[in-house]
């Protein structure tokens, strides 16, 4: 199979890289990521106008992409720039709405007119849809959703809830939200539902939700690959400048071996992300995505730890970008299921 990027994807990647480089210099990124609303609504709209959200869904749903490689093209650049925009929630929401045939909503999201969030997991529940306790009664929802990415300031929240023994999906436009910045920046929130008005989108959409979550997991894998590329380049650059005993520390063979190990881990992560992207719409989607999330999660943890150690004390300072890349890589391992949880998922499916 030829994995060479198409001309359209190459153009999207180049355009997005230039936009993110100009829009999110390091200091600007940190201010946006940790101050409410934890991103820039203006930049989010500009990203939509660039066609970034349209790349998440297929042409028959109003987009121009929708394949796994379209998602990885966007999120690898998001990872390189440490972009705090809530595109992960947008991706999962617009994929679910497209699968349900909600064309009007999809078109508004692609145009940047409304920004959605995707609320599935709960404080007392695990990462399985069977553990969801939020319940629907008529057009009302009661429950609590936890760590909903981009919930703060969102126009629409898609909520998974239990209905007559099934997992249904609702649209909520007016919920109580307690927002906060995550430890690596960017926003999330607790969504509190107490007889809250909701619009029923589908009475039984377990597979639609699982497919949207897998698209999100693939996106996180690609984001990690982009962040790891930058983290490795920064580490090598530092080692060429930092001197010990009159020589750059990059000249020491023991440290060169650690950089080679990092390069091998990154290439393995890139390869399995490509493999998962090629299977996103296929029969074995969940298996390949779980394999990728497991391996990428372990690689992300190793790269973050190695880069901090090779930098010494500077690697943990707020003023140095490498510290923020390291935090983001650790967080990616825990979003939408850790390496351990996806290993368990694979073992149970075997």
CSV table of C-alpha atoms in Angstrom, one decimal:
chain,number,residue,atom,x,y,z
A,1,UNK,CA,0.0,0.0,0.0
A,2,UNK,CA,1.3,3.5,-0.9
A,3,UNK,CA,1.3,5.7,2.2
A,4,UNK,CA,2.6,8.8,0.4
A,5,UNK,CA,0.4,11.8,1.3
A,6,UNK,CA,-1.9,13.0,-1.5
A,7,UNK,CA,-1.4,16.4,-2.9
A,8,UNK,CA,-4.5,17.7,-1.1
A,9,UNK,CA,-3.3,16.4,2.3
A,10,UNK,CA,0.2,17.8,1.7
A,11,UNK,CA,-1.4,21.2,1.0
A,12,UNK,CA,-3.5,21.0,4.1
A,13,UNK,CA,-0.5,20.0,6.2
A,14,UNK,CA,1.6,22.9,4.8
A,15,UNK,CA,-1.1,25.5,5.2
A,16,UNK,CA,-2.0,24.4,8.7
A,17,UNK,CA,1.6,24.4,9.8
A,18,UNK,CA,2.1,27.9,8.6
A,19,UNK,CA,-1.1,29.1,10.3
A,20,UNK,CA,-0.3,27.4,13.6
A,21,UNK,CA,3.3,28.7,13.6
A,22,UNK,CA,2.1,32.3,13.1
A,23,UNK,CA,-0.9,32.0,15.4
A,24,UNK,CA,0.5,30.2,18.5
A,25,UNK,CA,4.0,31.5,19.4
A,26,UNK,CA,5.0,29.9,22.7
A,27,UNK,CA,4.0,32.7,25.1
A,28,UNK,CA,0.6,33.2,23.3
A,29,UNK,CA,-0.1,29.4,23.4
A,30,UNK,CA,0.5,29.3,27.1
A,31,UNK,CA,-1.7,32.2,27.9
A,32,UNK,CA,-4.5,30.8,25.8
A,33,UNK,CA,-4.2,27.3,27.2
A,34,UNK,CA,-4.4,28.2,30.9
A,35,UNK,CA,-6.8,31.3,30.9
A,36,UNK,CA,-10.6,30.9,30.3
A,37,UNK,CA,-12.0,29.9,27.9
A,38,UNK,CA,-8.7,28.0,27.5
A,39,UNK,CA,-8.4,28.6,23.7
A,40,UNK,CA,-9.1,31.4,21.2
A,41,UNK,CA,-12.6,31.4,19.7
A,42,UNK,CA,-11.4,33.6,16.9
A,43,UNK,CA,-8.6,31.2,15.9
A,44,UNK,CA,-11.0,28.3,16.2
A,45,UNK,CA,-13.3,30.0,13.6
A,46,UNK,CA,-10.3,30.7,11.4
A,47,UNK,CA,-9.3,27.0,11.5
A,48,UNK,CA,-12.8,26.1,10.4
A,49,UNK,CA,-12.5,28.6,7.5
A,50,UNK,CA,-9.2,26.9,6.5
A,51,UNK,CA,-11.2,23.7,6.1
A,52,UNK,CA,-9.7,21.9,9.0
A,53,UNK,CA,-13.1,20.6,10.4
A,54,UNK,CA,-14.3,19.7,6.9
A,55,UNK,CA,-11.4,17.3,6.7
A,56,UNK,CA,-13.0,15.2,9.5
A,57,UNK,CA,-16.0,14.0,7.5
A,58,UNK,CA,-16.7,12.7,4.0
A,59,UNK,CA,-18.1,14.5,1.1
A,60,UNK,CA,-21.6,13.0,1.4
A,61,UNK,CA,-21.8,14.5,4.8
A,62,UNK,CA,-20.6,18.0,3.7
A,63,UNK,CA,-16.9,17.6,4.3
A,64,UNK,CA,-14.0,16.8,1.9
A,65,UNK,CA,-12.1,14.1,3.7
A,66,UNK,CA,-13.2,11.7,6.4
A,67,UNK,CA,-10.5,9.1,6.0
A,68,UNK,CA,-8.1,8.2,8.8
A,69,UNK,CA,-5.2,9.9,7.0
A,70,UNK,CA,-7.2,13.2,6.9
A,71,UNK,CA,-7.5,13.1,10.7
A,72,UNK,CA,-3.8,12.2,11.2
A,73,UNK,CA,-2.7,15.0,8.8
A,74,UNK,CA,-4.5,17.6,10.9
A,75,UNK,CA,-3.6,16.3,14.4
A,76,UNK,CA,0.0,15.7,13.6
A,77,UNK,CA,0.3,19.5,13.0
A,78,UNK,CA,-1.8,20.2,16.1
A,79,UNK,CA,0.7,18.2,18.1
A,80,UNK,CA,3.7,20.0,16.6
A,81,UNK,CA,2.3,23.4,17.6
A,82,UNK,CA,0.8,22.4,21.0
A,83,UNK,CA,-2.4,24.0,19.7
A,84,UNK,CA,-4.9,24.3,22.5
A,85,UNK,CA,-8.0,24.6,20.3
A,86,UNK,CA,-10.7,22.0,21.3
A,87,UNK,CA,-10.6,20.1,18.0
A,88,UNK,CA,-10.7,16.7,19.7
A,89,UNK,CA,-14.2,17.2,20.9
A,90,UNK,CA,-15.2,18.7,17.6
A,91,UNK,CA,-13.8,15.7,15.7
A,92,UNK,CA,-15.7,13.1,17.8
A,93,UNK,CA,-18.9,15.2,17.7
A,94,UNK,CA,-19.0,15.9,14.0
A,95,UNK,CA,-18.1,12.2,13.2
A,96,UNK,CA,-21.0,11.0,15.3
A,97,UNK,CA,-23.5,13.5,13.8
A,98,UNK,CA,-22.4,12.6,10.3
A,99,UNK,CA,-23.0,8.9,11.0
A,100,UNK,CA,-26.5,9.8,12.3
A,101,UNK,CA,-27.3,11.8,9.2
A,102,UNK,CA,-27.6,15.1,11.0
A,103,UNK,CA,-26.5,17.1,8.0
A,104,UNK,CA,-27.7,20.5,9.2
A,105,UNK,CA,-25.7,20.3,12.4
A,106,UNK,CA,-22.6,19.0,10.6
A,107,UNK,CA,-22.6,21.8,8.1
A,108,UNK,CA,-22.8,24.4,10.8
A,109,UNK,CA,-20.0,22.8,12.7
A,110,UNK,CA,-17.8,22.6,9.6
A,111,UNK,CA,-18.5,26.3,8.9
A,112,UNK,CA,-17.5,27.1,12.5
A,113,UNK,CA,-20.9,28.6,13.3
A,114,UNK,CA,-21.4,26.3,16.3
A,115,UNK,CA,-18.7,24.5,18.4
A,116,UNK,CA,-19.7,21.1,19.9
A,117,UNK,CA,-18.3,19.0,22.7
A,118,UNK,CA,-18.6,15.2,23.2
A,119,UNK,CA,-19.6,14.0,26.7
A,120,UNK,CA,-19.4,10.3,27.3
A,121,UNK,CA,-17.4,9.4,30.4
A,122,UNK,CA,-18.4,9.9,34.0
A,123,UNK,CA,-16.7,10.2,37.4
A,124,UNK,CA,-17.9,6.9,38.9
A,125,UNK,CA,-17.8,5.0,35.6
A,126,UNK,CA,-14.8,3.5,33.7
A,127,UNK,CA,-14.2,3.9,30.0
A,128,UNK,CA,-16.9,1.4,29.0
A,129,UNK,CA,-20.2,2.5,27.6
A,130,UNK,CA,-21.8,-0.2,29.9
A,131,UNK,CA,-20.8,1.9,32.9
A,132,UNK,CA,-22.7,5.0,31.9
A,133,UNK,CA,-25.2,6.0,34.6
A,134,UNK,CA,-26.6,9.3,33.1
A,135,UNK,CA,-30.3,8.5,32.5
A,136,UNK,CA,-32.9,9.9,30.2
A,137,UNK,CA,-36.5,10.5,31.1
A,138,UNK,CA,-38.5,11.8,28.3
A,139,UNK,CA,-36.6,14.9,27.0
A,140,UNK,CA,-34.7,15.4,30.3
A,141,UNK,CA,-31.3,14.1,31.3
A,142,UNK,CA,-29.9,13.6,34.8
A,143,UNK,CA,-26.3,12.7,35.6
A,144,UNK,CA,-22.8,14.1,35.4
A,145,UNK,CA,-20.2,13.9,32.7
A,146,UNK,CA,-16.5,14.3,33.6
A,147,UNK,CA,-13.5,15.8,31.8
A,148,UNK,CA,-15.4,16.9,28.7
A,149,UNK,CA,-12.9,18.4,26.3
A,150,UNK,CA,-13.9,21.9,25.2
A,151,UNK,CA,-17.1,22.0,27.2
A,152,UNK,CA,-16.4,25.5,28.5
A,153,UNK,CA,-17.9,27.9,26.0
A,154,UNK,CA,-19.3,25.2,23.7
A,155,UNK,CA,-22.6,25.8,21.9
A,156,UNK,CA,-23.7,22.2,21.8
A,157,UNK,CA,-22.9,19.2,23.9
A,158,UNK,CA,-23.5,15.7,22.7
A,159,UNK,CA,-24.3,13.5,25.7
A,160,UNK,CA,-24.4,9.7,25.9
A,161,UNK,CA,-27.2,8.5,28.2
A,162,UNK,CA,-29.0,5.4,29.2
A,163,UNK,CA,-32.4,4.9,27.6
A,164,UNK,CA,-34.5,1.8,28.0
A,165,UNK,CA,-31.4,-0.4,28.3
A,166,UNK,CA,-29.7,1.2,25.3
A,167,UNK,CA,-27.0,3.9,25.0
A,168,UNK,CA,-28.7,6.9,23.4
A,169,UNK,CA,-27.2,10.2,22.2
A,170,UNK,CA,-28.7,13.5,23.0
A,171,UNK,CA,-27.9,17.2,22.1
A,172,UNK,CA,-27.8,19.5,25.1
A,173,UNK,CA,-27.6,23.3,24.6
A,174,UNK,CA,-28.0,24.6,28.1
A,175,UNK,CA,-26.2,22.6,30.8
A,176,UNK,CA,-24.4,23.7,34.0
A,177,UNK,CA,-20.6,23.5,33.2
A,178,UNK,CA,-17.7,23.8,35.6
A,179,UNK,CA,-14.7,24.5,33.4
A,180,UNK,CA,-11.0,24.2,34.1
A,181,UNK,CA,-7.6,24.0,32.4
A,182,UNK,CA,-6.0,20.6,32.3
A,183,UNK,CA,-2.5,20.1,33.7
A,184,UNK,CA,-1.0,20.5,30.2
A,185,UNK,CA,-3.3,23.4,29.2
A,186,UNK,CA,-6.5,23.6,27.1
A,187,UNK,CA,-9.9,23.3,28.6
A,188,UNK,CA,-12.2,20.6,29.9
A,189,UNK,CA,-15.2,20.7,32.1
A,190,UNK,CA,-17.6,18.8,34.3
A,191,UNK,CA,-21.1,18.8,32.8
A,192,UNK,CA,-23.9,18.7,35.4
A,193,UNK,CA,-27.3,17.5,34.3
A,194,UNK,CA,-30.3,17.7,36.6
A,195,UNK,CA,-33.6,17.2,34.6
A,196,UNK,CA,-31.8,19.2,31.9
A,197,UNK,CA,-33.7,19.7,28.6
A,198,UNK,CA,-32.2,17.6,25.7
A,199,UNK,CA,-32.9,16.7,22.1
A,200,UNK,CA,-32.9,13.0,21.3
A,201,UNK,CA,-30.6,12.3,18.4
A,202,UNK,CA,-30.6,8.5,18.4
A,203,UNK,CA,-32.2,5.9,20.8
A,204,UNK,CA,-29.5,3.3,20.3
A,205,UNK,CA,-26.1,4.5,19.0
A,206,UNK,CA,-23.5,2.5,20.8
A,207,UNK,CA,-21.6,1.7,17.6
A,208,UNK,CA,-21.7,5.4,16.5
A,209,UNK,CA,-20.2,6.5,19.8
A,210,UNK,CA,-17.5,3.8,19.7
A,211,UNK,CA,-16.6,4.8,16.2
A,212,UNK,CA,-16.3,8.5,17.2
A,213,UNK,CA,-14.2,7.6,20.2
A,214,UNK,CA,-11.9,5.5,18.0
A,215,UNK,CA,-11.5,8.5,15.6
A,216,UNK,CA,-10.5,10.6,18.7
A,217,UNK,CA,-8.0,8.0,19.8
A,218,UNK,CA,-6.4,7.9,16.3
A,219,UNK,CA,-6.2,11.7,16.4
A,220,UNK,CA,-4.4,11.6,19.8
A,221,UNK,CA,-1.9,9.1,18.4
A,222,UNK,CA,-1.1,11.4,15.5
A,223,UNK,CA,-0.9,14.4,17.8
A,224,UNK,CA,1.6,12.5,19.9
A,225,UNK,CA,3.7,11.7,16.9
A,226,UNK,CA,3.9,15.4,15.9
A,227,UNK,CA,4.8,16.4,19.5
A,228,UNK,CA,7.4,13.7,19.8
A,229,UNK,CA,9.1,14.9,16.6
A,230,UNK,CA,9.4,18.4,18.0
A,231,UNK,CA,10.5,17.2,21.4
A,232,UNK,CA,13.3,15.0,19.9
A,233,UNK,CA,14.5,17.9,17.7
A,234,UNK,CA,14.6,20.3,20.7
A,235,UNK,CA,16.6,17.7,22.7
A,236,UNK,CA,19.2,17.2,20.0
A,237,UNK,CA,19.6,20.9,19.5
A,238,UNK,CA,20.1,21.4,23.3
A,239,UNK,CA,22.7,18.6,23.4
A,240,UNK,CA,24.7,20.2,20.7
A,241,UNK,CA,24.8,23.5,22.7
A,242,UNK,CA,25.2,22.2,26.2
A,243,UNK,CA,28.9,21.5,27.1
A,244,UNK,CA,30.5,19.3,29.7
A,245,UNK,CA,34.3,18.8,30.0
A,246,UNK,CA,34.8,21.2,27.1
A,247,UNK,CA,32.7,19.2,24.7
A,248,UNK,CA,29.0,19.3,23.6
A,249,UNK,CA,27.2,16.5,25.5
A,250,UNK,CA,25.9,15.3,22.0
A,251,UNK,CA,29.5,14.0,21.5
A,252,UNK,CA,29.1,11.4,24.3
A,253,UNK,CA,28.3,8.0,22.9
A,254,UNK,CA,26.1,6.9,25.8
A,255,UNK,CA,23.8,9.9,25.2
A,256,UNK,CA,23.8,9.3,21.4
A,257,UNK,CA,22.4,5.8,22.1
A,258,UNK,CA,19.6,7.3,24.1
A,259,UNK,CA,18.7,9.6,21.2
A,260,UNK,CA,18.7,6.6,18.8
A,261,UNK,CA,16.4,4.8,21.2
A,262,UNK,CA,14.0,7.8,21.1
A,263,UNK,CA,14.1,7.9,17.3
A,264,UNK,CA,13.2,4.2,17.1
A,265,UNK,CA,10.3,4.7,19.5
A,266,UNK,CA,9.0,7.6,17.4
A,267,UNK,CA,9.2,5.7,14.1
A,268,UNK,CA,7.4,2.7,15.7
A,269,UNK,CA,4.7,5.1,16.9
A,270,UNK,CA,4.4,6.7,13.5
A,271,UNK,CA,4.2,3.4,11.7
A,272,UNK,CA,1.4,2.0,14.0
A,273,UNK,CA,-0.5,5.3,13.7
A,274,UNK,CA,-0.4,4.9,9.9
A,275,UNK,CA,-1.6,1.3,10.2
A,276,UNK,CA,-4.5,2.4,12.5
A,277,UNK,CA,-5.4,5.2,10.1
A,278,UNK,CA,-5.6,2.7,7.2
A,279,UNK,CA,-8.1,0.6,9.1
A,280,UNK,CA,-10.3,3.4,10.6
A,281,UNK,CA,-13.3,2.6,8.4
A,282,UNK,CA,-12.7,-1.1,8.4
A,283,UNK,CA,-14.0,-4.2,10.2
A,284,UNK,CA,-11.0,-4.4,12.6
A,285,UNK,CA,-11.0,-0.7,13.4
A,286,UNK,CA,-11.1,-1.0,17.1
A,287,UNK,CA,-8.3,-3.6,17.3
A,288,UNK,CA,-5.9,-1.5,15.3
A,289,UNK,CA,-6.7,1.7,17.1
A,290,UNK,CA,-6.3,0.0,20.5
A,291,UNK,CA,-2.9,-1.4,19.3
A,292,UNK,CA,-1.8,2.1,18.3
A,293,UNK,CA,-3.0,3.8,21.5
A,294,UNK,CA,-1.2,1.3,23.6
A,295,UNK,CA,2.1,1.6,21.7
A,296,UNK,CA,1.9,5.4,21.3
A,297,UNK,CA,1.1,5.8,24.9
A,298,UNK,CA,4.2,3.9,26.0
A,299,UNK,CA,6.4,5.8,23.5
A,300,UNK,CA,5.0,9.2,24.6
A,301,UNK,CA,5.8,8.5,28.2
A,302,UNK,CA,9.4,7.3,27.3
A,303,UNK,CA,10.1,10.3,25.0
A,304,UNK,CA,8.8,12.8,27.7
A,305,UNK,CA,10.9,11.3,30.4
A,306,UNK,CA,14.1,10.9,28.3
A,307,UNK,CA,13.9,14.4,27.0
A,308,UNK,CA,13.5,15.9,30.5
A,309,UNK,CA,16.4,13.9,31.8
A,310,UNK,CA,18.7,14.8,28.8
A,311,UNK,CA,17.9,18.5,29.4
A,312,UNK,CA,18.6,18.3,33.1
A,313,UNK,CA,16.9,20.9,35.2
A,314,UNK,CA,15.9,23.2,32.3
A,315,UNK,CA,13.7,20.4,31.1
A,316,UNK,CA,11.2,21.1,33.9
A,317,UNK,CA,11.0,24.9,33.8
A,318,UNK,CA,7.8,26.7,32.8
A,319,UNK,CA,9.7,29.0,30.5
A,320,UNK,CA,11.1,26.2,28.4
A,321,UNK,CA,8.8,24.8,25.7
A,322,UNK,CA,10.1,21.3,26.1
A,323,UNK,CA,8.5,21.0,29.6
A,324,UNK,CA,5.1,21.7,28.0
A,325,UNK,CA,5.6,19.1,25.2
A,326,UNK,CA,6.5,16.6,27.9
A,327,UNK,CA,3.3,17.3,29.9
A,328,UNK,CA,1.2,17.1,26.7
A,329,UNK,CA,2.7,13.7,25.9
A,330,UNK,CA,2.0,12.3,29.3
A,331,UNK,CA,-1.6,13.6,29.2
A,332,UNK,CA,-2.2,12.1,25.7
A,333,UNK,CA,-1.4,8.6,27.2
A,334,UNK,CA,-4.3,9.1,29.6
A,335,UNK,CA,-6.9,10.6,27.3
A,336,UNK,CA,-9.6,8.3,25.9
A,337,UNK,CA,-7.9,5.3,27.6
A,338,UNK,CA,-4.4,4.7,28.8
A,339,UNK,CA,-1.8,2.3,27.3
A,340,UNK,CA,-2.8,-0.3,30.0
A,341,UNK,CA,-6.5,0.0,29.4
A,342,UNK,CA,-6.1,-0.5,25.7
A,343,UNK,CA,-3.8,-3.5,26.3
A,344,UNK,CA,-6.7,-5.0,28.4
A,345,UNK,CA,-9.1,-4.2,25.6
A,346,UNK,CA,-6.9,-6.2,23.2
A,347,UNK,CA,-6.6,-9.1,25.6
A,348,UNK,CA,-10.3,-9.3,26.1
A,349,UNK,CA,-10.9,-9.3,22.4
A,350,UNK,CA,-8.4,-12.0,21.7
